Short mmCIF file of C-alpha atoms and ligand atoms in Angstrom, two decimals:
data_model
loop_
_atom_site.label_atom_id
_atom_site.label_comp_id
_atom_site.label_asym_id
_atom_site.label_seq_id
_atom_site.Cartn_x
_atom_site.Cartn_y
_atom_site.Cartn_z
CA MET B 335 0.00 0.00 0.00
CA SER B 336 1.19 3.51 -0.75
CA ARG B 337 0.61 6.59 1.40
CA HIS B 338 -1.20 8.37 -1.43
CA GLN B 339 -2.50 7.25 -4.79
CA TYR B 340 -2.53 9.02 -8.14
CA ALA B 341 -5.65 8.23 -10.15
CA MET B 342 -7.20 9.10 -13.50
CA VAL B 343 -10.89 9.36 -14.40
CA MET B 344 -11.94 9.15 -18.05
CA ASP B 345 -15.42 10.24 -19.12
CA LEU B 346 -16.38 7.81 -21.88
CA ASN B 347 -19.17 10.12 -23.05
CA LYS B 348 -16.58 12.50 -24.42
CA CYS B 349 -14.03 10.24 -26.16
CA LEU B 350 -13.86 10.92 -29.90
CA GLY B 351 -11.55 8.00 -30.68
CA CYS B 352 -9.13 10.45 -32.26
CA GLN B 353 -6.05 8.65 -30.83
CA THR B 354 -4.30 11.94 -30.03
CA CYS B 355 -3.53 10.51 -26.58
CA THR B 356 -2.09 7.38 -28.20
CA VAL B 357 0.19 9.42 -30.43
CA ALA B 358 1.24 11.75 -27.58
CA CYS B 359 2.23 8.75 -25.46
CA LYS B 360 3.90 6.96 -28.37
CA LYS B 361 6.04 9.96 -29.32
CA LEU B 362 7.04 10.59 -25.74
CA TRP B 363 7.71 7.09 -24.38
CA THR B 364 7.70 4.34 -27.03
CA ASP B 365 9.49 5.84 -30.00
CA ARG B 366 12.52 3.56 -29.49
CA ASP B 367 13.84 0.29 -30.91
CA GLY B 368 11.86 -2.68 -29.67
CA THR B 369 8.79 -0.60 -28.82
CA GLU B 370 7.24 -0.39 -32.30
CA TYR B 371 4.25 -2.60 -31.43
CA MET B 372 3.73 -1.02 -27.99
CA TYR B 373 0.97 1.41 -27.09
CA TRP B 374 1.18 2.14 -23.36
CA ASN B 375 -1.96 4.22 -24.02
CA ASN B 376 -4.37 2.65 -26.49
CA VAL B 377 -7.96 3.48 -27.40
CA GLU B 378 -10.05 0.51 -28.44
CA THR B 379 -13.51 0.35 -29.98
CA ARG B 380 -16.00 -1.52 -27.84
CA PRO B 381 -17.48 -4.04 -28.19
CA GLY B 382 -14.46 -5.63 -29.83
CA LEU B 383 -11.47 -7.84 -29.25
CA GLY B 384 -9.26 -5.03 -27.89
CA TYR B 385 -5.49 -4.63 -27.77
CA PRO B 386 -3.90 -7.11 -27.38
CA ARG B 387 -6.61 -9.33 -28.86
CA GLU B 388 -8.96 -10.74 -26.17
CA TRP B 389 -6.87 -9.33 -23.32
CA ASP B 390 -9.94 -9.36 -21.10
CA ARG B 391 -10.16 -13.15 -21.41
CA SER B 392 -6.49 -13.93 -20.92
CA GLY B 393 -6.45 -14.57 -17.16
CA GLY B 394 -4.26 -13.02 -14.49
CA GLY B 395 -5.29 -10.95 -11.48
CA TRP B 396 -6.35 -12.23 -8.07
CA LYS B 397 -8.98 -14.61 -6.75
CA ASP B 398 -9.38 -15.52 -3.06
CA GLY B 399 -5.98 -13.99 -2.36
CA GLU B 400 -4.22 -16.15 -4.97
CA LEU B 401 -2.61 -14.98 -8.20
CA GLN B 402 -4.47 -16.41 -11.18
CA PRO B 403 -2.70 -18.02 -14.15
CA GLY B 404 -2.58 -15.82 -17.23
CA ARG B 405 -1.71 -16.12 -20.91
CA LEU B 406 1.15 -14.32 -22.67
CA PRO B 407 -0.15 -12.52 -25.78
CA THR B 408 1.67 -13.19 -29.07
CA LEU B 409 2.92 -10.46 -31.40
CA ASP B 410 -0.05 -11.31 -33.64
CA ASP B 411 -2.39 -10.52 -30.73
CA TYR B 412 -0.92 -7.01 -30.52
CA GLY B 413 -0.52 -6.61 -34.26
CA ALA B 414 2.92 -6.67 -35.84
CA PRO B 415 4.20 -3.15 -36.62
CA TRP B 416 3.90 -2.38 -40.32
CA GLU B 417 5.23 0.07 -42.89
CA PHE B 418 3.46 1.68 -45.84
CA ASP B 419 4.82 1.62 -49.38
CA TYR B 420 4.90 5.40 -49.89
CA GLU B 421 7.25 5.09 -52.89
CA GLN B 422 4.53 3.34 -54.85
CA ARG B 423 2.03 6.08 -54.06
CA LEU B 424 4.28 9.08 -54.51
CA TYR B 425 6.39 8.16 -57.50
CA GLU B 426 4.68 5.46 -59.54
CA GLY B 427 1.28 7.09 -59.91
CA SER B 428 -0.40 3.72 -59.90
CA GLY B 429 -3.57 5.08 -58.28
CA LYS B 430 -3.68 1.97 -56.11
CA PRO B 431 -4.22 2.33 -52.36
CA VAL B 432 -1.06 2.53 -50.24
CA MET B 433 -0.77 -0.96 -48.80
CA PRO B 434 0.82 -1.74 -45.46
CA SER B 435 3.45 -4.43 -45.30
CA PRO B 436 3.44 -7.07 -43.88
CA ASP B 437 -0.29 -7.59 -44.44
CA PRO B 438 -1.71 -6.70 -40.98
CA GLN B 439 -4.01 -9.11 -39.20
CA SER B 440 -4.45 -7.17 -35.97
CA GLY B 441 -3.58 -3.76 -34.52
CA CYS B 442 -4.05 -1.33 -31.67
CA ASN B 443 -7.64 -0.53 -32.72
CA TRP B 444 -8.29 -3.33 -35.18
CA ASP B 445 -11.98 -3.50 -34.37
CA GLU B 446 -12.49 -0.02 -35.80
CA ASP B 447 -10.56 -0.92 -38.95
CA VAL B 448 -12.61 -4.03 -39.70
CA GLY B 449 -15.96 -3.02 -38.13
CA ALA B 450 -19.10 -3.57 -40.17
CA LEU B 451 -22.63 -2.17 -40.04
CA ASN B 452 -25.28 -4.42 -38.63
CA GLY B 453 -28.61 -2.67 -39.19
CA ASN B 454 -30.40 -1.44 -36.07
CA ASP B 455 -28.18 -3.41 -33.71
CA ASN B 456 -25.18 -1.14 -34.15
CA PHE B 457 -23.60 0.37 -31.08
CA TYR B 458 -20.07 1.23 -30.13
CA PHE B 459 -18.00 3.52 -27.95
CA TYR B 460 -14.34 4.14 -27.33
CA LEU B 461 -12.40 2.80 -24.36
CA PRO B 462 -9.02 4.48 -23.71
CA ARG B 463 -6.69 2.32 -21.61
CA ILE B 464 -3.44 2.79 -19.70
CA CYS B 465 -1.90 0.80 -16.83
CA ASN B 466 -4.24 1.13 -13.85
CA HIS B 467 -1.45 1.62 -11.28
CA CYS B 468 -3.39 -0.87 -9.20
CA THR B 469 -3.54 -0.85 -5.41
CA TYR B 470 -2.81 -4.62 -5.45
CA PRO B 471 -0.75 -5.01 -8.64
CA ALA B 472 -0.69 -8.63 -9.82
CA CYS B 473 2.32 -7.77 -11.99
CA LEU B 474 4.33 -6.77 -8.93
CA ALA B 475 3.42 -9.91 -6.99
CA ALA B 476 4.30 -12.18 -9.93
CA CYS B 477 7.85 -10.85 -10.43
CA PRO B 478 10.43 -13.20 -8.91
CA ARG B 479 13.09 -10.48 -9.16
CA GLN B 480 11.15 -7.84 -7.18
CA ALA B 481 11.80 -5.58 -10.15
CA ILE B 482 8.32 -4.03 -9.98
CA TYR B 483 7.57 -1.55 -7.22
CA LYS B 484 4.82 0.82 -6.20
CA ARG B 485 6.00 4.27 -5.21
CA GLU B 486 5.26 4.85 -1.56
CA GLU B 487 4.53 8.57 -2.00
CA ASP B 488 2.00 8.37 -4.85
CA GLY B 489 1.22 4.73 -5.76
CA ILE B 490 2.68 4.84 -9.29
CA VAL B 491 3.77 1.33 -10.38
CA LEU B 492 7.17 1.13 -12.09
CA ILE B 493 9.61 -1.49 -13.38
CA ASP B 494 13.25 -1.21 -12.30
CA GLN B 495 14.98 -1.78 -15.65
CA GLU B 496 18.20 -2.82 -13.91
CA ARG B 497 16.53 -5.59 -11.95
CA CYS B 498 14.18 -6.85 -14.71
CA GLN B 499 15.44 -10.05 -16.36
CA GLY B 500 12.63 -10.29 -18.93
CA TYR B 501 10.92 -13.36 -17.42
CA ARG B 502 7.52 -11.88 -18.40
CA TYR B 503 5.59 -13.39 -15.47
CA CYS B 504 4.28 -9.85 -14.94
CA ILE B 505 2.71 -9.77 -18.41
CA ALA B 506 0.87 -13.04 -17.82
CA ALA B 507 -0.24 -11.89 -14.34
CA CYS B 508 -1.60 -8.47 -15.37
CA PRO B 509 -5.31 -8.99 -16.12
CA TYR B 510 -5.31 -5.82 -18.24
CA LYS B 511 -2.23 -6.87 -20.28
CA LYS B 512 -0.62 -3.48 -19.77
CA ILE B 513 3.00 -4.65 -19.60
CA TYR B 514 4.98 -5.12 -22.81
CA PHE B 515 8.20 -6.97 -23.61
CA ASN B 516 11.00 -5.19 -25.45
CA GLU B 517 12.84 -7.78 -27.57
CA ILE B 518 15.80 -5.43 -28.06
CA THR B 519 16.51 -4.64 -24.40
CA GLY B 520 15.20 -7.99 -23.13
CA LYS B 521 13.19 -6.12 -20.45
CA SER B 522 9.54 -5.53 -19.69
CA GLU B 523 8.09 -2.01 -19.93
CA LYS B 524 4.90 -0.24 -18.98
CA CYS B 525 3.09 3.09 -18.59
CA ILE B 526 4.88 5.18 -15.99
CA PHE B 527 1.91 7.56 -15.46
CA CYS B 528 4.24 10.28 -16.84
CA TYR B 529 5.83 10.63 -13.38
CA PRO B 530 8.66 12.88 -14.66
CA ARG B 531 5.99 15.31 -15.93
CA LEU B 532 3.99 15.14 -12.70
CA GLU B 533 7.12 15.85 -10.67
CA ASN B 534 7.51 18.93 -12.85
CA GLY B 535 3.94 20.06 -12.21
CA GLU B 536 2.76 18.94 -15.68
CA VAL B 537 -0.15 16.58 -16.19
CA ASN B 538 0.24 13.26 -18.07
CA ALA B 539 0.83 13.72 -21.82
CA CYS B 540 -2.29 11.73 -22.78
CA ALA B 541 -4.44 14.02 -20.61
CA ALA B 542 -2.71 17.22 -21.73
CA GLN B 543 -3.28 16.49 -25.42
CA CYS B 544 -6.84 15.11 -25.23
CA PRO B 545 -9.12 17.39 -27.30
CA GLY B 546 -12.17 15.76 -25.68
CA ARG B 547 -10.99 17.03 -22.27
CA LEU B 548 -12.21 13.80 -20.76
CA ARG B 549 -9.27 12.92 -18.50
CA PHE B 550 -9.19 14.05 -14.88
CA VAL B 551 -6.02 13.54 -12.84
CA GLY B 552 -5.18 13.91 -9.18
CA ILE B 553 -4.59 12.16 -5.89
CA LEU B 554 -7.50 9.88 -5.05
CA ASP B 555 -7.25 10.58 -1.32
CA ASP B 556 -6.99 14.37 -1.81
CA PRO B 557 -10.49 15.71 -1.00
CA ASP B 558 -9.89 18.71 -3.28
CA SER B 559 -8.96 16.68 -6.36
CA PRO B 560 -11.45 16.10 -9.20
CA VAL B 561 -10.77 12.35 -9.14
CA HIS B 562 -11.67 12.17 -5.44
CA LYS B 563 -14.94 13.99 -6.12
CA LEU B 564 -15.93 11.91 -9.17
CA VAL B 565 -15.02 8.52 -7.66
CA LEU B 566 -15.69 8.88 -3.94
CA VAL B 567 -18.09 11.81 -3.47
CA TYR B 568 -20.35 11.83 -6.55
CA ARG B 569 -19.68 8.11 -7.23
CA VAL B 570 -20.05 8.36 -11.01
CA ALA B 571 -16.80 6.61 -12.04
CA LEU B 572 -15.97 2.91 -11.86
CA PRO B 573 -12.89 0.77 -12.52
CA LEU B 574 -12.74 -1.66 -15.42
CA PHE B 575 -13.33 -5.32 -14.50
CA PRO B 576 -13.30 -4.82 -10.71
CA GLU B 577 -13.58 -8.59 -10.25
CA LYS B 578 -9.98 -9.02 -11.45
CA GLY B 579 -9.03 -8.15 -7.86
CA THR B 580 -6.17 -5.67 -8.42
CA GLN B 581 -8.18 -2.56 -7.40
CA PRO B 582 -7.40 -0.33 -10.40
CA ASN B 583 -6.84 3.41 -10.00
CA VAL B 584 -8.08 4.35 -13.45
CA PHE B 585 -11.84 4.93 -13.40
CA TYR B 586 -14.45 5.47 -16.09
CA VAL B 587 -17.61 7.51 -16.24
CA PRO B 588 -19.75 5.02 -18.19
CA PRO B 589 -21.57 6.07 -21.36
CA PHE B 590 -25.02 7.59 -20.93
CA ASN B 591 -27.53 5.13 -22.19
CA PRO B 592 -30.46 6.84 -23.96
CA PRO B 593 -33.00 4.74 -25.90
CA ARG B 594 -31.97 2.98 -29.06
CA ARG B 595 -33.09 4.36 -32.42
CA GLY B 596 -34.79 2.16 -34.97
CA ASN B 597 -35.46 2.35 -38.67
CA TYR B 598 -32.05 3.94 -39.27
CA GLY B 599 -32.62 6.74 -36.76
CA LYS B 600 -36.21 7.57 -37.64
CA SER B 601 -37.91 6.05 -34.58
CA ILE B 602 -37.08 5.79 -30.88
CA LEU B 603 -37.22 2.29 -29.39
CA GLU B 604 -37.68 1.20 -25.76
CA ASP B 605 -34.34 -0.58 -25.25
CA PRO B 606 -31.25 1.38 -24.22
CA ARG B 607 -28.68 2.20 -26.93
CA LEU B 608 -26.03 0.02 -25.30
CA PRO B 609 -27.01 -3.41 -23.95
CA LEU B 610 -26.84 -3.02 -20.15
CA GLY B 611 -25.36 -6.52 -19.92
CA TYR B 612 -22.31 -5.36 -21.85
CA LEU B 613 -21.73 -2.41 -19.53
CA ILE B 614 -22.11 -4.76 -16.54
CA TYR B 615 -19.55 -7.07 -18.17
CA LEU B 616 -17.06 -4.17 -18.33
CA PHE B 617 -17.76 -2.29 -15.10
CA GLY B 618 -19.66 -4.69 -12.84
CA PRO B 619 -23.29 -4.46 -11.57
CA GLU B 620 -22.70 -1.08 -9.89
CA VAL B 621 -22.81 0.49 -13.34
CA LYS B 622 -26.62 0.42 -13.13
CA ASP B 623 -26.56 2.76 -10.10
CA VAL B 624 -23.99 5.03 -11.74
CA ILE B 625 -26.10 5.40 -14.89
CA ARG B 626 -29.13 6.15 -12.69
CA ARG B 627 -27.15 8.83 -10.84
CA LEU B 628 -25.96 10.39 -14.11
CA GLU B 629 -29.47 10.39 -15.56
CA ALA B 630 -30.80 12.10 -12.42
CA GLU B 631 -28.15 14.80 -12.83
CA LEU B 632 -29.14 15.26 -16.48
CA VAL B 633 -32.78 15.72 -15.50
CA ARG B 634 -31.72 18.23 -12.84
CA ALA B 635 -29.78 20.24 -15.44
CA GLN B 636 -32.62 20.00 -17.95
CA ASN B 637 -34.92 21.48 -15.29
CA GLY B 638 -32.66 24.51 -15.00
CA GLU B 639 -31.04 23.48 -11.72
CA ARG B 640 -27.29 23.39 -11.23
CA SER B 641 -25.62 19.97 -11.34
CA GLU B 642 -22.22 20.05 -9.66
CA VAL B 643 -21.35 16.67 -11.23
CA LEU B 644 -22.11 17.75 -14.78
CA GLN B 645 -20.34 21.07 -14.23
CA LEU B 646 -17.23 19.15 -13.16
CA LEU B 647 -17.53 16.68 -16.04
CA ILE B 648 -17.56 19.53 -18.56
CA GLY B 649 -13.90 19.97 -17.57
CA ARG B 650 -13.72 23.61 -18.59
CA ASP B 651 -10.05 24.25 -17.80
CA ASN B 652 -6.89 22.64 -16.48
CA ALA B 653 -7.59 23.77 -12.93
CA THR B 654 -10.89 21.87 -13.02
CA ARG B 655 -9.50 18.70 -14.57
CA TYR B 656 -6.15 18.33 -12.83
CA ARG B 657 -4.72 18.76 -9.37
CA ILE B 658 -1.03 17.90 -9.37
CA PRO B 659 0.51 18.53 -5.94
CA ALA B 660 4.21 19.24 -5.60
CA ARG B 661 6.05 16.36 -3.95
CA GLU B 662 6.41 18.19 -0.65
CA GLN B 663 2.66 18.97 -0.69
CA LEU B 664 1.85 15.25 -0.84
CA VAL B 665 2.69 14.86 2.82
CA GLN B 666 0.21 17.60 3.71
CA ILE B 667 -2.77 15.89 2.09
CA ARG B 668 -5.25 14.82 4.73
CA THR B 669 -6.04 11.09 4.62
S1 SF4 X 1294 -2.79 -2.68 -14.70
FE1 SF4 X 1294 -1.48 -4.49 -14.82
S2 SF4 X 1294 0.57 -3.62 -15.14
FE2 SF4 X 1294 -0.69 -1.98 -14.33
S3 SF4 X 1294 -0.38 -2.07 -12.08
FE3 SF4 X 1294 -2.25 -3.25 -12.57
S4 SF4 X 1294 -1.52 -5.37 -12.72
FE4 SF4 X 1294 0.31 -4.03 -12.92
S1 SF4 X 1295 -7.19 12.06 -27.09
FE1 SF4 X 1295 -9.02 12.05 -25.77
S2 SF4 X 1295 -10.75 12.07 -27.23
FE2 SF4 X 1295 -8.94 11.47 -28.42
S3 SF4 X 1295 -8.96 9.19 -28.30
FE3 SF4 X 1295 -7.67 9.89 -26.59
S4 SF4 X 1295 -9.05 9.96 -24.83
FE4 SF4 X 1295 -10.36 9.91 -26.69
#
C-alpha cells in the first residue's frame, strides 16, 4: 500500500476516438527500438477484441488472495508493426491504395478498422486504456526479481529496468495486459503515469493532449482533487473489470444510455442504446446505479437546476481537470 495514490478518471461520453492521446504517449515514451508494437496508451472500440486481442479473457489478477494463471499474448495478438509503401504512391502514380506491409491481421484498434454495419443493432463507444497503477498489482506480486515496485509517495507502479530479467511473469499476471516486452533490451516495460511530468507540475501527456478534455487527474485521497470527487463523493466513475481483484486506480464515467433508435434513426425504441449486460460485463453491476445517478443529474440540469457533477464533467479548464501537488505537498494531504 502507498501513502497516497494518483488516479485518473476518463469520461467515456466524451471520447472521440481520435487517438491523439495514443500518439502523444507513443512519441514521448515508445518511440525507441523494440517498442514499435507497444501502445502504453491505447484506445479501443467496444465491443471488440481489444489490444492485445482478447486481453480481457487472458487470465491473471487475483482470486481468493491467490494470483491467477494468465496467458502471454503473441505479437499477432498485438498486431505486428507495419510500414506503408509510400514510394509506390508518390512516384509510380499507380492510383492503387497505399498498402501496409506485412499484411496486418491485428492492430491497436483493429476492431475499428474491420468493423461492419449491422442494421439497427449497431452500437459502439471508445475505451481508452493505460496501466491502472493498481492498489494490489498482480504484476508486482508475480515478479520473482522484485523488479516491480509501487511508489510509496503516490502509488505509481514502475519497473526497475536494472533488476528486470525479462521473465515476463508480470505480463501473464496483469489482467489488463498493460505490460509489454522489449525484444531489443530484453526487459519488460509499462506506462509510468508520466511521473517525470507530474514531478515537474505537468499533467500526463495523454491528458494534456486530449481534445475531448475527458481525462481528470489527481490524488485519489486528496479531498480537493477532481478524481476524489468523481469517484468517492459523486460516485459516477468505476474501474474496469473490478472482479480481477487488483483494485485499479483508473476509473471510467460510463456512457449515458439513452434509448436505441430504430429504422435507421427515424424512430425511438424502448431498449437502451447500449445493452446493459455489456456495460455490466465491463464495469460490474454497480454500473446500473452510476447510470441512474448520471441520468438524475441530467434531469436536474434540464430542469434549469445546477448539477455540480455535470459542471465538473464539462472539464472547462486545467484547474478543473487536474490537481497535481508538488512532492512536498503530498505529505500535507489529509487522509
Ligand atoms: S494494470 Fe497491470 S501492469 Fe498496471 S499495475 Fe495493474 S496489474 Fe500491474
Ligand atoms: S485524445 Fe481524448 S478524445 Fe482522443 S482518443 Fe484519446 S481519450 Fe479519446
